[in-house]
Tab-separated table of C-alpha atoms in Angstrom:
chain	number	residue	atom	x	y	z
A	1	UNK	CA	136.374	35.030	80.190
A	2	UNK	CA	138.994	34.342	82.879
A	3	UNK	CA	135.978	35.744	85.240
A	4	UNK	CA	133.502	33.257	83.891
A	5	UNK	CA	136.123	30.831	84.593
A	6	UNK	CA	136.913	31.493	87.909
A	7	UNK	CA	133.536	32.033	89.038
A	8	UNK	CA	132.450	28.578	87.832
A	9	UNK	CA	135.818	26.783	89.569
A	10	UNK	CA	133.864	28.933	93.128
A	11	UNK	CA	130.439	27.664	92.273
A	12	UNK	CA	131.506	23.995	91.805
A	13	UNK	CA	129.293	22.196	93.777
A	14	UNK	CA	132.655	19.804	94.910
A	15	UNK	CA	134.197	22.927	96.358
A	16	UNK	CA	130.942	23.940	98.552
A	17	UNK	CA	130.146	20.476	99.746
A	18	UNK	CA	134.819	19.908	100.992
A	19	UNK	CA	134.148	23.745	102.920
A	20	UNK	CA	130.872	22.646	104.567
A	21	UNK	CA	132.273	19.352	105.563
A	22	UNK	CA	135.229	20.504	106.619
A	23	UNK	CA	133.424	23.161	108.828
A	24	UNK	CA	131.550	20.646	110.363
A	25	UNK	CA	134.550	18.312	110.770
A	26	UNK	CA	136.612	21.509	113.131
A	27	UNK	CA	133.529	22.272	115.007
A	28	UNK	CA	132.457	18.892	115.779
A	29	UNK	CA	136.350	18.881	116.665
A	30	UNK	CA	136.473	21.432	119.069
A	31	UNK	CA	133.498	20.353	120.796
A	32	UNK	CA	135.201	16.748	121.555
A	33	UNK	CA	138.432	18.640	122.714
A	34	UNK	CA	136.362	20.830	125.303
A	35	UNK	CA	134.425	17.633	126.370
A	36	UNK	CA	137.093	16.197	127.288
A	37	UNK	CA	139.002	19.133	128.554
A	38	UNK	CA	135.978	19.293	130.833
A	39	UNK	CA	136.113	16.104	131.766
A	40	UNK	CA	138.705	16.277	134.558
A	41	UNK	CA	136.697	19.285	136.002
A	42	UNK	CA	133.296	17.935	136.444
A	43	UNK	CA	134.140	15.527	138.268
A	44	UNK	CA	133.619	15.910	142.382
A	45	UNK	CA	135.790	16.276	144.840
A	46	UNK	CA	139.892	16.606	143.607
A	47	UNK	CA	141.133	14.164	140.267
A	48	UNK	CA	144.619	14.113	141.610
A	49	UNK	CA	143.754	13.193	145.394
A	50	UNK	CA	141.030	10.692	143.584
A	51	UNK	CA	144.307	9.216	141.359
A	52	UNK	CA	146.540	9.360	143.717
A	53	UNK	CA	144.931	7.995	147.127
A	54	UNK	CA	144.139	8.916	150.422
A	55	UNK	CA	147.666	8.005	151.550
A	56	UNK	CA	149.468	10.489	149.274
A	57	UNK	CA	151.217	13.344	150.642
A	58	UNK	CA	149.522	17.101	150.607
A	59	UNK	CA	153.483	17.784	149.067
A	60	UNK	CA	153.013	15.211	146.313
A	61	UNK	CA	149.231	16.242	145.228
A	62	UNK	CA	150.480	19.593	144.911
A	63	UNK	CA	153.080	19.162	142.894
A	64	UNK	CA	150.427	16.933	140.456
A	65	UNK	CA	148.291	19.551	140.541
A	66	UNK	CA	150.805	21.812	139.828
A	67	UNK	CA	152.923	19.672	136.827
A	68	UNK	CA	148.759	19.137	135.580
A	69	UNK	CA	148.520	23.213	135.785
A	70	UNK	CA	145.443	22.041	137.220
A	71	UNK	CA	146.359	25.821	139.597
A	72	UNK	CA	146.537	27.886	136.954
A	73	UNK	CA	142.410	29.639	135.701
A	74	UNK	CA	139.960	27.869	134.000
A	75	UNK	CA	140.452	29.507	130.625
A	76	UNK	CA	144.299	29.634	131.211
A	77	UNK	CA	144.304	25.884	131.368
A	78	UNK	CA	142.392	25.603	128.266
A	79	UNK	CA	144.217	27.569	126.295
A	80	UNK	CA	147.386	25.397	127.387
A	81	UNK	CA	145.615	22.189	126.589
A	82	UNK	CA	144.746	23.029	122.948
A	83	UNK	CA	148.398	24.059	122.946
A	84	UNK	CA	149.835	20.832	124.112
A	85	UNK	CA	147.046	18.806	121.411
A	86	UNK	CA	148.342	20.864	118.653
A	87	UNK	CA	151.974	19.851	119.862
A	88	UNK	CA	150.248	16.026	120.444
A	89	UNK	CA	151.361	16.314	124.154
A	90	UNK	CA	149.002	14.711	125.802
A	91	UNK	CA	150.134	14.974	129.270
A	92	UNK	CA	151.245	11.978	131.193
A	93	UNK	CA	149.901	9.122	133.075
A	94	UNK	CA	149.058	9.445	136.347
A	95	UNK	CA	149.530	5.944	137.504
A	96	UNK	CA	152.857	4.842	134.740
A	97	UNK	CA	154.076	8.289	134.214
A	98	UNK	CA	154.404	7.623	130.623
A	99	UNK	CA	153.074	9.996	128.167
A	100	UNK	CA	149.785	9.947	126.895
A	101	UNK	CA	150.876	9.266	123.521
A	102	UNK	CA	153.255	6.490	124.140
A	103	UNK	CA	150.021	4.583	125.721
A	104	UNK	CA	147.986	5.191	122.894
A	105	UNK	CA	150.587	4.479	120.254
A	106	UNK	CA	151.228	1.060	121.761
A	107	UNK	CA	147.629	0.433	121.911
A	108	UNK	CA	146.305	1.585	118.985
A	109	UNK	CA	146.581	-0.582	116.264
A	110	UNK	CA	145.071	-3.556	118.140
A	111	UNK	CA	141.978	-1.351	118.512
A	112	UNK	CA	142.356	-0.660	114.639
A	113	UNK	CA	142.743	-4.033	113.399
A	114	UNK	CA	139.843	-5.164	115.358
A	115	UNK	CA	137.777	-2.579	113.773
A	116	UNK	CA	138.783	-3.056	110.630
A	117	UNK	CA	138.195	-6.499	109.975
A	118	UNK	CA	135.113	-6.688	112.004
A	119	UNK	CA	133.553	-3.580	109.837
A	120	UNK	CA	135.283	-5.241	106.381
A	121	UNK	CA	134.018	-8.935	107.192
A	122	UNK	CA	130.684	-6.785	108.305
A	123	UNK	CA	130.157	-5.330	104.830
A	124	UNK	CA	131.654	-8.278	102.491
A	125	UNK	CA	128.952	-10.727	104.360
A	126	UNK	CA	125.955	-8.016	104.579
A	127	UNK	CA	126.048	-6.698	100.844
A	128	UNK	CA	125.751	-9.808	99.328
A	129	UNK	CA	123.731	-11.936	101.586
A	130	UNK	CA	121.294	-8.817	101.642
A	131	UNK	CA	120.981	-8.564	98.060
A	132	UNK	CA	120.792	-12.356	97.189
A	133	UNK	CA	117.783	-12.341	100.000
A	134	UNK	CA	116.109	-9.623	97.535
A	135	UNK	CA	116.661	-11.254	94.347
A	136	UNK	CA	115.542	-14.390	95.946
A	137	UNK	CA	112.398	-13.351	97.559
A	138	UNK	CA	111.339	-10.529	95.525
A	139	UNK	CA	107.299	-10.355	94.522
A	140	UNK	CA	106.596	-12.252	98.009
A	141	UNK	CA	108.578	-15.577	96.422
A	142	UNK	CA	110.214	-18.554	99.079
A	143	UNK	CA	108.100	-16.663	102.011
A	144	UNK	CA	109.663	-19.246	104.588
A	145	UNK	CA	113.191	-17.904	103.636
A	146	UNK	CA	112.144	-14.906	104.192
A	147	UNK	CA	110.704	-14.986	107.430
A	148	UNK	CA	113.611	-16.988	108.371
A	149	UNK	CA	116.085	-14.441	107.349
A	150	UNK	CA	114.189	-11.536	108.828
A	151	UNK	CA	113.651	-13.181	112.208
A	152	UNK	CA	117.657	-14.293	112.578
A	153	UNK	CA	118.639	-10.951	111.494
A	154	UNK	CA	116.615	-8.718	113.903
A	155	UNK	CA	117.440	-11.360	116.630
A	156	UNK	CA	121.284	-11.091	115.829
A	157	UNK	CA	120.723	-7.115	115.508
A	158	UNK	CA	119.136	-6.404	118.920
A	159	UNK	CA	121.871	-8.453	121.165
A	160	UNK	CA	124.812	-6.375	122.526
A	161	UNK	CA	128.289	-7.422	121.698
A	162	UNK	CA	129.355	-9.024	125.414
A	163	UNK	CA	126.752	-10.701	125.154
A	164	UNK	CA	127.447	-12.108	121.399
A	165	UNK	CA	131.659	-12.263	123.101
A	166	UNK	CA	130.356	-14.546	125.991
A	167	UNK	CA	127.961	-16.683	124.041
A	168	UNK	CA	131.027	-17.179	121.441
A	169	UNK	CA	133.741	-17.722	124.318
A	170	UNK	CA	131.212	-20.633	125.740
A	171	UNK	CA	130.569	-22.471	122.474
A	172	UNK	CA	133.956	-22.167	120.816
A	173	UNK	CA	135.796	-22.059	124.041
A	174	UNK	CA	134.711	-23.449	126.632
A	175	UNK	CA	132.386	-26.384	125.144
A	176	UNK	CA	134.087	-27.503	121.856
A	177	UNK	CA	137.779	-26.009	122.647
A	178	UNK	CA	138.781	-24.773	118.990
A	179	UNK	CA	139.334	-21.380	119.463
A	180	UNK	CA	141.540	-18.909	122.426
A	181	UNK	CA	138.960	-17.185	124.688
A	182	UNK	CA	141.562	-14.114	125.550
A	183	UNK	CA	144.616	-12.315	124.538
A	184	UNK	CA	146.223	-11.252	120.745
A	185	UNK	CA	148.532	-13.788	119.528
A	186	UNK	CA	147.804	-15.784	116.548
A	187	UNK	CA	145.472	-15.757	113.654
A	188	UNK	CA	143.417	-17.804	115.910
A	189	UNK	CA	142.976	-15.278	118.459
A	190	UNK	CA	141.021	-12.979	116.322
A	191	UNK	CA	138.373	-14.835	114.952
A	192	UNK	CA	135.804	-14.782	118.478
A	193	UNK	CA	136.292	-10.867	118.779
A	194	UNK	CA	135.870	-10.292	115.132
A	195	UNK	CA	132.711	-12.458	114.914
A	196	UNK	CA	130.998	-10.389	118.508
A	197	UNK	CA	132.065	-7.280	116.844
A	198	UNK	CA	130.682	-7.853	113.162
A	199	UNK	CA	127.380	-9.768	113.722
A	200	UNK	CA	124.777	-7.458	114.748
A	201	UNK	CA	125.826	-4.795	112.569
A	202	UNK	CA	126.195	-7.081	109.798
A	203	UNK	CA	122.792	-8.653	110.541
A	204	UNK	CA	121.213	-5.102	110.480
A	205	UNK	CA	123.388	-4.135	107.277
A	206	UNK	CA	121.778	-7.085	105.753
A	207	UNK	CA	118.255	-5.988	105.959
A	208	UNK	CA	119.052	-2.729	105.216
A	209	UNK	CA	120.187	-3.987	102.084
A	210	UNK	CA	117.510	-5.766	100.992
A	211	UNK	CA	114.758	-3.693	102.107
A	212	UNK	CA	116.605	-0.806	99.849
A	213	UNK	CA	116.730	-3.471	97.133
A	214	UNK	CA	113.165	-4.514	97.005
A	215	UNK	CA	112.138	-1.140	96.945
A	216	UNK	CA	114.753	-0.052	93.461
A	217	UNK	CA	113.024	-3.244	91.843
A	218	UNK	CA	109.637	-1.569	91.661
A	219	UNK	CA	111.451	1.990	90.725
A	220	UNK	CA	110.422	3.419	87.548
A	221	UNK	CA	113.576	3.462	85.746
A	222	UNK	CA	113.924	-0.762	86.699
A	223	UNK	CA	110.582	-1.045	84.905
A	224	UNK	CA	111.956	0.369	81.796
A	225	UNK	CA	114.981	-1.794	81.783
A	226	UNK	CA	112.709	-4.302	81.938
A	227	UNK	CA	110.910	-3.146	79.527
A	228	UNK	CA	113.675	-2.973	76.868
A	229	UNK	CA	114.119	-6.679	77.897
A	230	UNK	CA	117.840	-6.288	79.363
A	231	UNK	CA	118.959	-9.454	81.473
A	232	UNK	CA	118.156	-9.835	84.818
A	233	UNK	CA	121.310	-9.816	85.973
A	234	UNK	CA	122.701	-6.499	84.039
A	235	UNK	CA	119.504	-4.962	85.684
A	236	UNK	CA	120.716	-5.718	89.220
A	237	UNK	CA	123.679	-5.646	88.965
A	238	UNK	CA	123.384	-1.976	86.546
A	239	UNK	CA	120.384	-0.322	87.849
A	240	UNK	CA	119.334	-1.975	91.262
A	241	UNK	CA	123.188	-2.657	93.510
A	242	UNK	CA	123.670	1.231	92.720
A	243	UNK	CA	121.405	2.695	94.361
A	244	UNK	CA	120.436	0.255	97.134
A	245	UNK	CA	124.270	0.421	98.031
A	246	UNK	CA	123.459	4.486	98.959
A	247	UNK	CA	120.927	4.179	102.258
A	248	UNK	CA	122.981	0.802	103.052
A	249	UNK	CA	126.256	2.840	102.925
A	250	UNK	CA	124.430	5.432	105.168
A	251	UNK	CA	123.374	3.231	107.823
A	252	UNK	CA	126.743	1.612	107.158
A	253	UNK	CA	128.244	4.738	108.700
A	254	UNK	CA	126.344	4.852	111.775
A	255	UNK	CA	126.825	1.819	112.488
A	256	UNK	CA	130.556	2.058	112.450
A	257	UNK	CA	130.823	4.731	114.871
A	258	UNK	CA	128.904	2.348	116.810
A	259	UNK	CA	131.252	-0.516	116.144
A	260	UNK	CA	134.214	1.521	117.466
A	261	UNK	CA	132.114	2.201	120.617
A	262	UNK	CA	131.702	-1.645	121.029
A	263	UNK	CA	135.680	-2.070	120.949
A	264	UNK	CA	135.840	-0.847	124.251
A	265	UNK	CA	133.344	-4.149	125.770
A	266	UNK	CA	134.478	-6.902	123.466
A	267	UNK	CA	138.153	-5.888	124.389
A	268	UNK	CA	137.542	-6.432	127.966
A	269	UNK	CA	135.648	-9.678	127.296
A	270	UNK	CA	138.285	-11.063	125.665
A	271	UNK	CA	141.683	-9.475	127.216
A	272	UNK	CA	142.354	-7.663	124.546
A	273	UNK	CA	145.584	-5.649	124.179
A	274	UNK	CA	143.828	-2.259	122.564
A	275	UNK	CA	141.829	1.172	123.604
A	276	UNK	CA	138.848	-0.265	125.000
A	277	UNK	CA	140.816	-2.000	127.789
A	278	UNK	CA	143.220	0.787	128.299
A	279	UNK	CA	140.064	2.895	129.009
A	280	UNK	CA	138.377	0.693	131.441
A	281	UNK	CA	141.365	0.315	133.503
A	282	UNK	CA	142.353	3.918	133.571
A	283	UNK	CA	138.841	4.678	134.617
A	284	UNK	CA	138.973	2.592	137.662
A	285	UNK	CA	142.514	3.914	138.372
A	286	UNK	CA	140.953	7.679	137.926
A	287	UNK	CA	143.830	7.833	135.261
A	288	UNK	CA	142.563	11.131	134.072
A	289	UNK	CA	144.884	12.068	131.483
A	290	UNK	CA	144.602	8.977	129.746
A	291	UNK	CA	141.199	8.697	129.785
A	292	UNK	CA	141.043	12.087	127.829
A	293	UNK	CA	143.488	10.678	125.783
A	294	UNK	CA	141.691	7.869	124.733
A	295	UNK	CA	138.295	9.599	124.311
A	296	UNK	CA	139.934	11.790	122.183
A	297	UNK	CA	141.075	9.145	119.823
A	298	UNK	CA	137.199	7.206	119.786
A	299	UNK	CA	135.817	10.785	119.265
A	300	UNK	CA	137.973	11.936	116.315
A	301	UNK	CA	137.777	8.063	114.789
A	302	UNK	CA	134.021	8.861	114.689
A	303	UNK	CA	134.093	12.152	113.248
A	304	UNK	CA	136.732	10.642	110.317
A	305	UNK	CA	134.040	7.760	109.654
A	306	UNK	CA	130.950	9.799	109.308
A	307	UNK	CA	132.966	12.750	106.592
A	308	UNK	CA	134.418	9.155	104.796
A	309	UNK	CA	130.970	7.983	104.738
A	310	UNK	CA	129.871	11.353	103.239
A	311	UNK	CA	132.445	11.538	100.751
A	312	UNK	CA	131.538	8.259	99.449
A	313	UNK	CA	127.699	9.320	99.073
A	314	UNK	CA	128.796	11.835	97.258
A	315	UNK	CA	130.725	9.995	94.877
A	316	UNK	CA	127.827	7.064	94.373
A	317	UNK	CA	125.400	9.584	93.980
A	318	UNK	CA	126.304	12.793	92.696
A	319	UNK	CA	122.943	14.266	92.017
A	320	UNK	CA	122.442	13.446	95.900
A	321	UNK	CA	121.713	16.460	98.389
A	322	UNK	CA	124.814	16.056	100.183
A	323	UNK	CA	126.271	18.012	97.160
A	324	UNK	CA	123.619	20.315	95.626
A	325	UNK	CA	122.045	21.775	99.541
């Protein structure tokens, strides 16, 4: 009996869908790490004279090179560099001479606030204005709505984010003068990045949303809800929102690793004190180790969005794939 026991705790389809995900999580790991561990060494010419300038002495890139171990073998230099990330030394900055982590740390959580509101205020304004859009124009009802909210949405969905930050930062800045145009200081100060950060997402979200709606209300199992003559509004709310919410939540997730991508423009548009700035200028400074360090961090926030997106799947829709395959 104990055997029966313990081979049903093994077979638990929980258990095989935390060690696949988790596999996937460390490989997909380890291929960001040697990315960017690459990084420094595809790049022509020498990162340190590049960093450093022309004007530097031979004596001084040397001794770079050397505090980089950028001497020692290829595979040498690897292995040191996974041994320093499991330590969380990420080197120094060429240009400050402050450690990588100290630059990130300070950065960080303006990156992560601006993420997180702009993917919260993404999905409080899509769900709902998605699914209203269904209920409202479901069985080819209020057609101009309709085509109305369909053409806004795939406009607002198709235009990058500077573009969305500089159309913003003229009407709100520069015309009518309510709003700051640059910097992090004030409740004020967040609501033009926010907005360029959350729209087209939120616009695509939106359709998602009611496309995957209109297509539950003609589902068998809404038919015979209807046919036991529940209330509209238990049906939607009980038998439609459910399962619309799973593809929505799905696209959700890809579109939040492309959100965090779209940090790194918006910041710059609008000075803002985070990663995607930090980035930008340590690129055109060649600061190498930073750069690393900061790819790093977008990488890995990635990877934790798409297994937090699959978790969720799994607990919306149990019977779903991502557990039984």
């Amino acid at each position: 009996m104990t055997a029966a026991i313990s081979r049903t705790h093994w077979d638990s389809p929980w258990l095989g869908f935390a060690v696949r995900r988790a596999g996937r999580l460390l490989v997909s790991l380890w291929v960001l790490i040697t990315a960017a561990f690459l990084m420094i060494h595809v790049i022509p010419g020498d990162p340190v004279r590049a960093a450093l300038g022309p004007s530097a002495s031979v004596q001084l890139v040397e001794a770079r090179r050397a505090a980089l171990g950028l001497n020692d073998p290829l595979w040498l230099q690897y292995l040191n560099y996974l041994g320093d990330l499991l330590t969380l030394d990420m080197r120094s900055s060429m240009v400050s001479g402050l450690p990588v982590a100290q630059v990130i740390g300070d950065r960080l959580p303006a990156t992560l606030e601006l993420a997180g509101y702009a993917a919260a205020l993404a999905f409080a304004v899509a769900i709902p204005l998605g699914a209203g859009m269904a209920v409202l124009t479901r069985g080819g009802r209020r057609r101009p709505a309709e085509l109305g909210f369909t053409a806004t949405s795939a406009v607002l969905a198709v235009v990058p984010e500077f573009l969305l930050a500089v159309g913003l930062i003229y009407v709100f800045g520069v015309r009518l003068a309510w709003l700051p145009v640059a910097g992090r200081d004030g409740f004020d100060s967040y609501i033009l990045p926010v907005l360029a950060l959350m729209i087209a997402p939120g616009a695509v979200l939106a359709r998602i949303m009611r496309v995957e709606m209109l297509a539950v209300f003609e589902a068998d199992h809404v038919r015979t809800a209807r046919a036991k003559r529940l209330p509209q509004w238990l049906i939607t709310l009980r038998h439609v929102l459910p399962n619309a919410l799973t593809a929505t939540v799905t696209v959700g997730g890809l579109l939040l690793g492309a959100l965090v991508a779209g940090t790194v423009l918006v910041e710059n548009v609008f000075a803002w004190p985070g990663l995607g700035s930090t980035i930008v200028q340590s690129i055109l400074a060649k600061d190498y180790p930073v750069v690393q360090g900061v790819v790093l961090v977008y990488g890995l926030g990635v990877l934790l969005i798409n297994l937090a997106v699959d978790v969720l799947l799994a607990v919306l829709d149990p019977r779903s794939t991502i557990r039984e395959s």
